[in-house]
């Protein structure tokens, strides 16, 4: 007889990462995983290489050097930070620590897919609140949450939509939720946002004991391959996460490269500037092709295709792949008529626009 996993585990569809190759095309442009078009900080590379001589050593289980560097650069308290193997791990730890079977978890309709996995891993119930214009609708989240929700996950800004809600809206949401509901703000793309009314939520998490923020080194810092993320929030939550995480959950090269990366403000600025330039280009050019493009504050755009045979998202995806341009279908989010396209290097962005112009004109 098969050994049975816990209830609900076999209902989980494993997360499917963005494709990495285009059959038959050498050196395709990978615009499928919201990676940093500029690579990463050279200081981070140097720190990673310097760590190579110490791979036989265990890392510092508390990732002290890294938490101190984050605290210093972001103006936070190191003892309110926990680091993890990607912000994915922080999200998983929150589920492991706080969700009981049957608990209610609320997300926004097109919320990042990992929230579903986190809920299912704990046999919790996931409820999705409808969005308006591909944007979190705070009233719908409040209505969905009611007074019996354990965790509300809001990616702000959200992947795959690229949209955000203002700090005032986040605060209105928090004020309307009961104190027994933990509000998790996933600010993976925070550093790309240049909107006066946006805030990643660190201030709110400092003010309250029911808000937790997750951040990542995978996007603006360009360290997706290293798997490094962090969370910030009340000491009581940090204490709980420290009990459920692995004792050495962040590896030694990641600690050291991460500390170097977060101190490289110049690389971060260059990444944000590159992104601002090319996200504007993609939105303008693709919009000009009669494609609906959801306005994005992230390093990707969500593009909506017609249902006309030959012009669908699936057709466009196949066409782009043949041209060596790998983008991300988002059917798993219920967005089968859309593709998510990551900002790339200048040449890749231009190729992408040219290819889609040809596709639409055919
Ligand atoms: N949150 C959001 C909204 C994301 O888009 C991603 C990456 N796709 C993550 C979290 C996880 O990032 P990582 O585990 O690389 O830190």
Short mmCIF file of N, CA and C in Angstrom, two decimals, residues 39-108:
data_model
loop_
_atom_site.label_atom_id
_atom_site.label_comp_id
_atom_site.label_asym_id
_atom_site.label_seq_id
_atom_site.Cartn_x
_atom_site.Cartn_y
_atom_site.Cartn_z
N UNK A 39 21.61 41.64 -14.90
CA UNK A 39 22.41 40.67 -14.15
C UNK A 39 22.35 41.01 -12.67
N UNK A 40 23.52 41.04 -12.03
CA UNK A 40 23.54 41.40 -10.60
C UNK A 40 24.77 42.24 -10.31
N UNK A 41 24.86 42.71 -9.09
CA UNK A 41 25.99 43.53 -8.64
C UNK A 41 27.31 42.76 -8.76
N UNK A 42 28.35 43.41 -9.31
CA UNK A 42 29.65 42.74 -9.40
C UNK A 42 30.23 42.53 -8.00
N UNK A 43 29.84 43.38 -7.07
CA UNK A 43 30.28 43.18 -5.68
C UNK A 43 29.70 41.88 -5.11
N UNK A 44 28.48 41.57 -5.52
CA UNK A 44 27.86 40.33 -5.06
C UNK A 44 28.59 39.13 -5.66
N UNK A 45 28.97 39.25 -6.93
CA UNK A 45 29.72 38.16 -7.58
C UNK A 45 31.05 37.95 -6.85
N UNK A 46 31.74 39.05 -6.53
CA UNK A 46 33.04 38.95 -5.84
C UNK A 46 32.86 38.30 -4.47
N UNK A 47 31.81 38.67 -3.76
CA UNK A 47 31.58 38.10 -2.42
C UNK A 47 31.25 36.61 -2.54
N UNK A 48 30.49 36.27 -3.57
CA UNK A 48 30.15 34.85 -3.81
C UNK A 48 31.43 34.05 -4.07
N UNK A 49 32.30 34.61 -4.93
CA UNK A 49 33.54 33.90 -5.25
C UNK A 49 34.45 33.79 -4.03
N UNK A 50 34.49 34.84 -3.24
CA UNK A 50 35.34 34.82 -2.04
C UNK A 50 34.85 33.76 -1.05
N UNK A 51 33.56 33.47 -1.07
CA UNK A 51 33.01 32.48 -0.14
C UNK A 51 33.42 31.06 -0.54
N UNK A 52 33.91 30.91 -1.78
CA UNK A 52 34.20 29.56 -2.29
C UNK A 52 35.24 28.82 -1.45
N UNK A 53 36.14 29.56 -0.81
CA UNK A 53 37.19 28.90 -0.03
C UNK A 53 36.66 28.42 1.33
N UNK A 54 35.42 28.73 1.63
CA UNK A 54 34.88 28.36 2.96
C UNK A 54 33.64 27.50 2.86
N UNK A 55 33.54 26.75 1.77
CA UNK A 55 32.31 25.96 1.59
C UNK A 55 32.20 24.79 2.56
N UNK A 56 33.31 24.44 3.22
CA UNK A 56 33.25 23.34 4.19
C UNK A 56 32.68 23.83 5.53
N UNK A 57 32.53 25.13 5.69
CA UNK A 57 32.01 25.69 6.94
C UNK A 57 30.49 25.79 6.89
N UNK A 58 29.86 25.56 8.03
CA UNK A 58 28.43 25.89 8.13
C UNK A 58 28.29 27.41 8.09
N UNK A 59 27.17 27.87 7.53
CA UNK A 59 26.93 29.32 7.61
C UNK A 59 26.51 29.70 9.03
N UNK A 60 26.51 30.99 9.30
CA UNK A 60 25.93 31.50 10.54
C UNK A 60 24.42 31.27 10.46
N UNK A 61 23.89 30.46 11.33
CA UNK A 61 22.47 30.10 11.28
C UNK A 61 21.54 31.31 11.40
N UNK A 62 22.05 32.38 11.99
CA UNK A 62 21.22 33.58 12.15
C UNK A 62 21.40 34.58 11.02
N UNK A 63 22.26 34.26 10.05
CA UNK A 63 22.54 35.15 8.91
C UNK A 63 22.78 36.59 9.39
N UNK A 64 23.55 36.72 10.45
CA UNK A 64 23.71 38.02 11.12
C UNK A 64 24.26 39.11 10.20
N UNK A 65 25.31 38.76 9.45
CA UNK A 65 25.93 39.76 8.57
C UNK A 65 24.90 40.29 7.58
N UNK A 66 24.09 39.40 7.08
CA UNK A 66 23.08 39.79 6.08
C UNK A 66 21.97 40.61 6.72
N UNK A 67 21.49 40.16 7.86
CA UNK A 67 20.41 40.92 8.51
C UNK A 67 20.90 42.31 8.91
N UNK A 68 22.16 42.39 9.35
CA UNK A 68 22.72 43.71 9.70
C UNK A 68 22.80 44.59 8.47
N UNK A 69 23.23 44.01 7.35
CA UNK A 69 23.35 44.81 6.12
C UNK A 69 21.98 45.30 5.66
N UNK A 70 20.98 44.42 5.71
CA UNK A 70 19.62 44.83 5.31
C UNK A 70 19.13 45.94 6.24
N UNK A 71 19.34 45.73 7.55
CA UNK A 71 18.85 46.70 8.53
C UNK A 71 19.50 48.06 8.28
N UNK A 72 20.81 48.04 8.02
CA UNK A 72 21.54 49.28 7.79
C UNK A 72 21.03 50.01 6.54
N UNK A 73 20.91 49.27 5.45
CA UNK A 73 20.54 49.90 4.18
C UNK A 73 19.07 50.32 4.14
N UNK A 74 18.23 49.56 4.79
CA UNK A 74 16.79 49.83 4.69
C UNK A 74 16.24 50.60 5.89
N UNK A 75 17.13 50.88 6.87
CA UNK A 75 16.68 51.64 8.05
C UNK A 75 15.73 50.83 8.92
N UNK A 76 16.05 49.55 9.12
CA UNK A 76 15.17 48.67 9.90
C UNK A 76 15.94 48.09 11.09
N UNK A 77 15.27 47.31 11.92
CA UNK A 77 15.90 46.70 13.08
C UNK A 77 16.27 45.25 12.70
N UNK A 78 17.54 44.88 12.90
CA UNK A 78 18.00 43.54 12.47
C UNK A 78 17.24 42.43 13.19
N UNK A 79 16.80 42.69 14.42
CA UNK A 79 16.11 41.61 15.15
C UNK A 79 14.63 41.51 14.77
N UNK A 80 14.22 42.31 13.80
CA UNK A 80 12.86 42.16 13.25
C UNK A 80 12.91 41.57 11.83
N UNK A 81 14.08 41.01 11.48
CA UNK A 81 14.27 40.47 10.12
C UNK A 81 14.57 38.97 10.22
N UNK A 82 14.00 38.20 9.29
CA UNK A 82 14.39 36.80 9.15
C UNK A 82 14.72 36.58 7.67
N UNK A 83 15.77 35.82 7.41
CA UNK A 83 16.17 35.56 6.02
C UNK A 83 15.78 34.14 5.62
N UNK A 84 15.62 33.96 4.33
CA UNK A 84 15.20 32.65 3.85
C UNK A 84 15.73 32.36 2.46
N UNK A 85 15.52 31.12 2.04
CA UNK A 85 15.93 30.67 0.72
C UNK A 85 14.90 31.16 -0.29
N UNK A 86 15.03 32.41 -0.66
CA UNK A 86 14.02 33.08 -1.48
C UNK A 86 12.89 33.54 -0.57
N UNK A 87 12.14 34.55 -1.06
CA UNK A 87 10.97 34.93 -0.24
C UNK A 87 9.94 33.82 -0.28
N UNK A 88 10.03 32.94 -1.29
CA UNK A 88 9.18 31.74 -1.30
C UNK A 88 9.26 31.02 0.04
N UNK A 89 10.49 30.85 0.54
CA UNK A 89 10.62 30.10 1.80
C UNK A 89 9.95 30.85 2.95
N UNK A 90 10.06 32.17 2.94
CA UNK A 90 9.43 32.94 4.03
C UNK A 90 7.91 32.74 3.98
N UNK A 91 7.37 32.75 2.75
CA UNK A 91 5.91 32.53 2.61
C UNK A 91 5.53 31.13 3.10
N UNK A 92 6.37 30.15 2.75
CA UNK A 92 6.10 28.77 3.21
C UNK A 92 6.15 28.69 4.73
N UNK A 93 7.14 29.38 5.32
CA UNK A 93 7.30 29.32 6.78
C UNK A 93 6.09 29.93 7.48
N UNK A 94 5.56 31.00 6.89
CA UNK A 94 4.37 31.63 7.49
C UNK A 94 3.22 30.64 7.51
N UNK A 95 3.05 29.91 6.39
CA UNK A 95 1.99 28.92 6.33
C UNK A 95 2.22 27.80 7.33
N UNK A 96 3.45 27.32 7.38
CA UNK A 96 3.77 26.20 8.26
C UNK A 96 3.51 26.58 9.73
N UNK A 97 3.85 27.82 10.05
CA UNK A 97 3.77 28.23 11.45
C UNK A 97 2.36 28.64 11.88
N UNK A 98 1.58 29.21 10.94
CA UNK A 98 0.32 29.83 11.37
C UNK A 98 -0.95 29.14 10.89
N UNK A 99 -0.84 28.29 9.87
CA UNK A 99 -2.09 27.73 9.31
C UNK A 99 -2.40 26.34 9.86
N UNK A 100 -3.60 26.19 10.37
CA UNK A 100 -4.11 24.88 10.75
C UNK A 100 -4.99 24.36 9.62
N UNK A 101 -5.17 23.02 9.53
CA UNK A 101 -6.08 22.49 8.53
C UNK A 101 -7.44 23.16 8.66
N UNK A 102 -8.01 23.54 7.51
CA UNK A 102 -9.34 24.16 7.52
C UNK A 102 -9.32 25.67 7.69
N UNK A 103 -8.19 26.25 8.09
CA UNK A 103 -8.12 27.71 8.23
C UNK A 103 -8.39 28.39 6.89
N UNK A 104 -8.94 29.61 6.97
CA UNK A 104 -9.20 30.35 5.74
C UNK A 104 -8.03 31.27 5.40
N UNK A 105 -7.64 31.24 4.15
CA UNK A 105 -6.59 32.11 3.62
C UNK A 105 -7.22 32.91 2.49
N UNK A 106 -6.97 34.21 2.47
CA UNK A 106 -7.55 35.04 1.40
C UNK A 106 -6.44 35.67 0.57
N UNK A 107 -6.66 35.67 -0.73
CA UNK A 107 -5.75 36.36 -1.64
C UNK A 107 -6.61 37.14 -2.64
N UNK A 108 -5.95 37.96 -3.42
CA UNK A 108 -6.63 38.65 -4.49
C UNK A 108 -6.69 37.70 -5.70
#
